[in-house]
PDB file of C-alpha atoms in Angstrom:
ATOM      1  CA  MET A1203       8.259   0.295 -17.019  1.00 94.00           C
ATOM      2  CA  GLU A1204      11.465  -0.302 -15.099  1.00 96.00           C
ATOM      3  CA  VAL A1205      12.822   2.176 -12.568  1.00 97.00           C
ATOM      4  CA  MET A1206      16.399   1.868 -11.352  1.00 97.00           C
ATOM      5  CA  THR A1207      16.788   2.392  -7.623  1.00 97.00           C
ATOM      6  CA  PRO A1208      19.831   2.297  -5.305  1.00 96.00           C
ATOM      7  CA  ARG A1209      18.692  -1.278  -4.472  1.00 95.00           C
ATOM      8  CA  GLY A1210      18.259  -2.520  -8.033  1.00 96.00           C
ATOM      9  CA  PRO A1211      15.451  -2.256 -10.553  1.00 97.00           C
ATOM     10  CA  ALA A1212      11.783  -1.986  -9.655  1.00 97.00           C
ATOM     11  CA  SER A1213       8.991  -2.774 -12.085  1.00 98.00           C
ATOM     12  CA  VAL A1214       6.012  -0.437 -12.428  1.00 98.00           C
ATOM     13  CA  GLN A1215       2.720  -1.152 -14.170  1.00 98.00           C
ATOM     14  CA  VAL A1216       0.724   2.017 -14.805  1.00 97.00           C
ATOM     15  CA  ASP A1217      -2.970   2.186 -15.652  1.00 98.00           C
ATOM     16  CA  GLU A1218      -3.907   5.720 -16.721  1.00 96.00           C
ATOM     17  CA  ALA A1219      -7.302   7.257 -16.079  1.00 96.00           C
ATOM     18  CA  ASP A1220      -8.691   9.321 -18.968  1.00 93.00           C
ATOM     19  CA  ARG A1221      -8.499  12.604 -17.080  1.00 94.00           C
ATOM     20  CA  PRO A1222      -6.717  11.666 -13.852  1.00 96.00           C
ATOM     21  CA  ARG A1223      -7.539  13.576 -10.692  1.00 96.00           C
ATOM     22  CA  LEU A1224      -5.126  11.606  -8.491  1.00 97.00           C
ATOM     23  CA  LEU A1225      -2.171   9.219  -8.667  1.00 98.00           C
ATOM     24  CA  LEU A1226      -2.500   6.084  -6.540  1.00 98.00           C
ATOM     25  CA  VAL A1227       0.700   4.050  -6.120  1.00 98.00           C
ATOM     26  CA  LEU A1228       0.368   0.551  -4.650  1.00 98.00           C
ATOM     27  CA  THR A1229       2.751  -2.252  -3.760  1.00 98.00           C
ATOM     28  CA  HIS A1230       2.692  -5.849  -2.589  1.00 97.00           C
ATOM     29  CA  GLY A1231       3.453  -7.692   0.623  1.00 95.00           C
ATOM     30  CA  SER A1232       6.653  -9.579   1.481  1.00 93.00           C
ATOM     31  CA  ALA A1233       5.920 -12.751  -0.444  1.00 87.00           C
ATOM     32  CA  GLY A1234       3.188 -11.560  -2.820  1.00 91.00           C
ATOM     33  CA  GLY A1235       2.897  -9.677  -6.059  1.00 95.00           C
ATOM     34  CA  VAL A1236       1.002  -6.764  -7.548  1.00 97.00           C
ATOM     35  CA  ASP A1237      -1.650  -9.099  -8.986  1.00 97.00           C
ATOM     36  CA  ALA A1238      -3.086  -9.957  -5.548  1.00 97.00           C
ATOM     37  CA  PRO A1239      -6.905  -9.908  -5.729  1.00 97.00           C
ATOM     38  CA  ASP A1240      -7.286  -6.946  -3.381  1.00 97.00           C
ATOM     39  CA  LEU A1241      -4.705  -4.847  -5.238  1.00 98.00           C
ATOM     40  CA  LEU A1242      -6.394  -5.568  -8.579  1.00 98.00           C
ATOM     41  CA  ALA A1243      -9.802  -4.690  -7.142  1.00 98.00           C
ATOM     42  CA  VAL A1244      -8.446  -1.426  -5.732  1.00 98.00           C
ATOM     43  CA  ARG A1245      -6.859  -0.632  -9.103  1.00 98.00           C
ATOM     44  CA  ASP A1246     -10.137  -1.223 -10.946  1.00 98.00           C
ATOM     45  CA  ALA A1247     -12.251   0.810  -8.524  1.00 98.00           C
ATOM     46  CA  ALA A1248      -9.740   3.677  -8.383  1.00 98.00           C
ATOM     47  CA  LEU A1249      -9.487   3.832 -12.184  1.00 98.00           C
ATOM     48  CA  ALA A1250     -13.274   3.964 -12.438  1.00 97.00           C
ATOM     49  CA  ALA A1251     -13.270   6.835  -9.927  1.00 97.00           C
ATOM     50  CA  GLY A1252     -10.732   8.877 -11.917  1.00 97.00           C
ATOM     51  CA  ALA A1253      -7.352   7.937 -10.419  1.00 97.00           C
ATOM     52  CA  SER A1254      -4.368   6.733 -12.390  1.00 97.00           C
ATOM     53  CA  VAL A1255      -2.878   3.699 -10.666  1.00 98.00           C
ATOM     54  CA  ALA A1256       0.722   2.501 -10.556  1.00 98.00           C
ATOM     55  CA  ARG A1257       1.506  -0.939  -9.132  1.00 98.00           C
ATOM     56  CA  VAL A1258       5.127  -1.341  -8.062  1.00 98.00           C
ATOM     57  CA  THR A1259       7.047  -4.607  -7.820  1.00 98.00           C
ATOM     58  CA  GLN A1260       9.859  -3.759  -5.434  1.00 97.00           C
ATOM     59  CA  PRO A1261      13.511  -4.592  -6.152  1.00 97.00           C
ATOM     60  CA  PHE A1262      13.743  -7.387  -3.560  1.00 96.00           C
ATOM     61  CA  ARG A1263      10.900  -9.282  -5.305  1.00 95.00           C
ATOM     62  CA  LEU A1264      12.417  -8.780  -8.764  1.00 93.00           C
ATOM     63  CA  ALA A1265      15.642 -10.218  -7.343  1.00 93.00           C
ATOM     64  CA  GLY A1266      13.699 -13.318  -6.238  1.00 90.00           C
ATOM     65  CA  ALA A1267      13.808 -12.672  -2.482  1.00 89.00           C
ATOM     66  CA  ARG A1268      10.773 -13.438  -0.355  1.00 82.00           C
ATOM     67  CA  ALA A1269      11.910 -11.213   2.506  1.00 87.00           C
ATOM     68  CA  PRO A1270      12.313  -7.459   1.985  1.00 91.00           C
ATOM     69  CA  GLY A1271      15.504  -6.997   3.978  1.00 90.00           C
ATOM     70  CA  SER A1272      16.088  -3.867   6.028  1.00 93.00           C
ATOM     71  CA  ALA A1273      13.386  -1.240   6.247  1.00 95.00           C
ATOM     72  CA  ALA A1274      15.916   1.486   5.429  1.00 96.00           C
ATOM     73  CA  ARG A1275      16.929  -0.181   2.142  1.00 95.00           C
ATOM     74  CA  GLN A1276      13.352  -0.903   1.185  1.00 96.00           C
ATOM     75  CA  ASP A1277      12.292   2.681   1.933  1.00 98.00           C
ATOM     76  CA  GLU A1278      15.260   4.071  -0.027  1.00 97.00           C
ATOM     77  CA  ALA A1279      14.227   2.087  -3.101  1.00 97.00           C
ATOM     78  CA  TRP A1280      10.571   3.096  -2.670  1.00 98.00           C
ATOM     79  CA  CYS A1281      11.442   6.796  -2.497  1.00 98.00           C
ATOM     80  CA  ALA A1282      13.432   6.489  -5.739  1.00 98.00           C
ATOM     81  CA  VAL A1283      10.463   4.894  -7.507  1.00 98.00           C
ATOM     82  CA  LEU A1284       8.093   7.569  -6.202  1.00 98.00           C
ATOM     83  CA  ALA A1285      10.398  10.364  -7.348  1.00 97.00           C
ATOM     84  CA  GLU A1286      10.302   8.935 -10.871  1.00 97.00           C
ATOM     85  CA  LEU A1287       6.523   8.495 -10.852  1.00 97.00           C
ATOM     86  CA  ARG A1288       5.908  11.992  -9.503  1.00 95.00           C
ATOM     87  CA  SER A1289       8.101  13.481 -12.239  1.00 95.00           C
ATOM     88  CA  LYS A1290       5.792  11.871 -14.812  1.00 93.00           C
ATOM     89  CA  ALA A1291       2.613  13.144 -13.121  1.00 91.00           C
ATOM     90  CA  PRO A1292       3.463  16.642 -11.895  1.00 89.00           C
ATOM     91  CA  GLY A1293       0.696  18.405 -10.049  1.00 91.00           C
ATOM     92  CA  LEU A1294      -1.407  15.303  -9.400  1.00 96.00           C
ATOM     93  CA  PRO A1295      -2.148  14.605  -5.744  1.00 98.00           C
ATOM     94  CA  LEU A1296      -0.438  11.403  -4.591  1.00 98.00           C
ATOM     95  CA  VAL A1297      -1.887   8.669  -2.420  1.00 98.00           C
ATOM     96  CA  GLN A1298       0.339   5.675  -1.798  1.00 98.00           C
ATOM     97  CA  GLY A1299      -0.285   2.332  -0.216  1.00 98.00           C
ATOM     98  CA  GLY A1300       0.053  -1.384  -0.297  1.00 98.00           C
ATOM     99  CA  ARG A1301      -0.848  -4.605   1.360  1.00 97.00           C
ATOM    100  CA  SER A1302       0.865  -5.997   4.460  1.00 97.00           C
ATOM    101  CA  ASN A1303       4.589  -5.148   4.301  1.00 96.00           C
ATOM    102  CA  GLY A1304       3.823  -2.724   1.465  1.00 98.00           C
ATOM    103  CA  ALA A1305       1.457  -0.854   3.782  1.00 98.00           C
ATOM    104  CA  ARG A1306       4.301  -0.479   6.260  1.00 98.00           C
ATOM    105  CA  VAL A1307       6.571   0.993   3.562  1.00 98.00           C
ATOM    106  CA  ALA A1308       3.833   3.420   2.520  1.00 98.00           C
ATOM    107  CA  CYS A1309       3.388   4.611   6.112  1.00 98.00           C
ATOM    108  CA  ARG A1310       7.105   5.002   6.774  1.00 98.00           C
ATOM    109  CA  THR A1311       7.770   7.027   3.595  1.00 98.00           C
ATOM    110  CA  ALA A1312       4.565   9.088   3.260  1.00 98.00           C
ATOM    111  CA  LYS A1313       6.036  12.379   4.442  1.00 97.00           C
ATOM    112  CA  ASP A1314       9.296  11.924   2.502  1.00 97.00           C
ATOM    113  CA  VAL A1315       7.526  11.471  -0.848  1.00 97.00           C
ATOM    114  CA  GLY A1316       4.848  14.110  -0.278  1.00 97.00           C
ATOM    115  CA  ALA A1317       1.878  11.743  -0.182  1.00 98.00           C
ATOM    116  CA  ALA A1318      -1.482  13.258   0.737  1.00 98.00           C
ATOM    117  CA  ALA A1319      -2.653  10.003   2.329  1.00 98.00           C
ATOM    118  CA  VAL A1320      -1.877   6.295   2.735  1.00 98.00           C
ATOM    119  CA  VAL A1321      -3.941   3.175   2.020  1.00 98.00           C
ATOM    120  CA  ALA A1322      -2.925   0.290   4.307  1.00 98.00           C
ATOM    121  CA  LEU A1323      -4.427  -3.042   3.259  1.00 98.00           C
ATOM    122  CA  ALA A1324      -4.027  -5.885   5.771  1.00 98.00           C
ATOM    123  CA  PHE A1325      -1.671  -3.807   7.902  1.00 98.00           C
ATOM    124  CA  PRO A1326       0.405  -6.382   9.841  1.00 97.00           C
ATOM    125  CA  LEU A1327       0.025  -4.962  13.332  1.00 97.00           C
ATOM    126  CA  HIS A1328       2.279  -7.640  14.825  1.00 96.00           C
ATOM    127  CA  PRO A1329       3.829 -10.980  13.822  1.00 91.00           C
ATOM    128  CA  PRO A1330       1.295 -13.820  14.262  1.00 91.00           C
ATOM    129  CA  GLY A1331       1.074 -14.806  17.922  1.00 90.00           C
ATOM    130  CA  ARG A1332       3.351 -11.919  19.009  1.00 93.00           C
ATOM    131  CA  PRO A1333       1.042  -9.037  19.979  1.00 92.00           C
ATOM    132  CA  GLU A1334       3.777  -7.540  22.159  1.00 94.00           C
ATOM    133  CA  ARG A1335       5.713  -6.664  18.967  1.00 94.00           C
ATOM    134  CA  SER A1336       3.267  -3.999  17.784  1.00 95.00           C
ATOM    135  CA  ARG A1337       3.968  -1.915  14.685  1.00 96.00           C
ATOM    136  CA  ALA A1338       1.294   0.670  15.520  1.00 97.00           C
ATOM    137  CA  ASP A1339       4.001   3.363  15.674  1.00 97.00           C
ATOM    138  CA  GLU A1340       4.367   3.083  11.882  1.00 97.00           C
ATOM    139  CA  LEU A1341       0.684   3.941  11.455  1.00 96.00           C
ATOM    140  CA  ARG A1342       0.838   6.771  13.955  1.00 96.00           C
ATOM    141  CA  GLY A1343       4.071   8.079  12.447  1.00 97.00           C
ATOM    142  CA  ALA A1344       2.824   8.336   8.853  1.00 98.00           C
ATOM    143  CA  GLY A1345       2.197  12.059   9.251  1.00 97.00           C
ATOM    144  CA  VAL A1346      -0.780  11.897   6.868  1.00 98.00           C
ATOM    145  CA  ASP A1347      -4.243  10.361   6.970  1.00 98.00           C
ATOM    146  CA  VAL A1348      -4.166   6.561   6.795  1.00 98.00           C
ATOM    147  CA  LEU A1349      -7.022   4.310   5.715  1.00 98.00           C
ATOM    148  CA  VAL A1350      -6.624   0.806   7.149  1.00 98.00           C
ATOM    149  CA  VAL A1351      -8.617  -2.080   5.686  1.00 98.00           C
ATOM    150  CA  ASN A1352      -8.161  -5.339   7.602  1.00 98.00           C
ATOM    151  CA  GLY A1353     -10.041  -8.588   7.990  1.00 98.00           C
ATOM    152  CA  ASP A1354     -11.376  -9.547  11.398  1.00 97.00           C
ATOM    153  CA  ARG A1355      -9.643 -12.935  11.089  1.00 97.00           C
ATOM    154  CA  ASP A1356      -6.186 -11.577  10.312  1.00 97.00           C
ATOM    155  CA  PRO A1357      -3.538 -13.469  12.351  1.00 97.00           C
ATOM    156  CA  PHE A1358      -1.353 -10.340  12.154  1.00 97.00           C
ATOM    157  CA  GLY A1359      -3.933  -8.459  14.222  1.00 96.00           C
ATOM    158  CA  VAL A1360      -6.164  -5.456  13.602  1.00 97.00           C
ATOM    159  CA  PRO A1361      -4.961  -1.937  14.393  1.00 97.00           C
ATOM    160  CA  ASP A1362      -6.806   0.292  16.815  1.00 96.00           C
ATOM    161  CA  ALA A1363      -9.188   2.811  15.222  1.00 97.00           C
ATOM    162  CA  ALA A1364      -7.374   5.602  17.077  1.00 96.00           C
ATOM    163  CA  ASP A1365      -4.185   4.878  15.090  1.00 97.00           C
ATOM    164  CA  ALA A1366      -5.692   5.658  11.666  1.00 97.00           C
ATOM    165  CA  ALA A1367      -7.870   8.295  10.051  1.00 98.00           C
ATOM    166  CA  ARG A1368     -10.283   5.497   9.164  1.00 98.00           C
ATOM    167  CA  LEU A1369     -10.337   1.803  10.052  1.00 98.00           C
ATOM    168  CA  VAL A1370     -12.536  -0.623   8.106  1.00 98.00           C
ATOM    169  CA  VAL A1371     -12.674  -4.174   9.464  1.00 98.00           C
ATOM    170  CA  LEU A1372     -14.215  -6.644   7.037  1.00 98.00           C
ATOM    171  CA  PRO A1373     -15.991  -9.612   8.648  1.00 97.00           C
ATOM    172  CA  GLY A1374     -14.821 -13.061   7.644  1.00 97.00           C
ATOM    173  CA  GLU A1375     -11.681 -11.799   5.896  1.00 97.00           C
ATOM    174  CA  GLY A1376      -8.182 -13.041   6.654  1.00 97.00           C
ATOM    175  CA  HIS A1377      -4.836 -11.468   5.862  1.00 97.00           C
ATOM    176  CA  ASP A1378      -5.248 -12.000   2.101  1.00 96.00           C
ATOM    177  CA  LEU A1379      -8.499  -9.983   1.851  1.00 97.00           C
ATOM    178  CA  LYS A1380      -9.617 -12.223  -0.998  1.00 96.00           C
ATOM    179  CA  LYS A1381     -13.151 -13.242   0.022  1.00 97.00           C
ATOM    180  CA  ASP A1382     -14.667 -10.027  -1.354  1.00 97.00           C
ATOM    181  CA  PRO A1383     -11.935  -7.999  -3.045  1.00 98.00           C
ATOM    182  CA  ALA A1384     -14.498  -5.801  -4.815  1.00 97.00           C
ATOM    183  CA  ARG A1385     -15.601  -4.536  -1.398  1.00 98.00           C
ATOM    184  CA  VAL A1386     -11.990  -3.614  -0.610  1.00 98.00           C
ATOM    185  CA  GLY A1387     -11.848  -1.690  -3.900  1.00 98.00           C
ATOM    186  CA  GLU A1388     -15.077   0.182  -3.129  1.00 98.00           C
ATOM    187  CA  VAL A1389     -13.875   1.219   0.317  1.00 98.00           C
ATOM    188  CA  VAL A1390     -10.529   2.466  -0.986  1.00 98.00           C
ATOM    189  CA  ALA A1391     -11.861   4.292  -4.059  1.00 97.00           C
ATOM    190  CA  GLY A1392     -14.537   6.045  -2.024  1.00 96.00           C
ATOM    191  CA  TRP A1393     -11.964   7.268   0.485  1.00 98.00           C
ATOM    192  CA  ILE A1394      -9.020   8.298  -1.722  1.00 98.00           C
ATOM    193  CA  MET A1395     -10.964  10.573  -4.052  1.00 95.00           C
ATOM    194  CA  SER A1396     -11.476  13.078  -1.239  1.00 95.00           C
ATOM    195  CA  TYR A1397      -7.742  13.824  -1.684  1.00 96.00           C
ATOM    196  CA  ALA A1398      -8.051  14.588  -5.407  1.00 92.00           C
TER     197      ALA A1398
END
């Protein structure tokens, strides 16, 4: 499905649960796509738990850009996509999230779209080698509970447990969270269904 936003079209792939108890909306990182191993594992586990799952390819990626551009433009497009998805699933609790840059978008827009919670996969706490440029304020400013799942070898850093409702640090995982994506899916599905 295509959703037109003020920043161009976004693409949405929806997997419906039989009797959905929750809508989980996920998106990709700056240079990745919605078929990243961790996103697919989260989709599968969430579907099995009774959540419908929408995976959103943001307008900047559809346009071929590897960088998302300004946060304000990216958030504006995201809010337009979420408004469309919510209109198609009225009454279902919403949890939104993503990996890396997508996790940042989900945190920044959670209150605006009425999300009950946020899933932040591989939250990029700071640019590699630049710990002084922390993005922890985005986690703290989400205004809803945030689950952070990071690898202990992530060059973008690992957030502090105090900045999230729950922090899960997976040993041996890097920024891509692809060593054991099924574990990522289990963690997320177990946590999100408390918001259904």
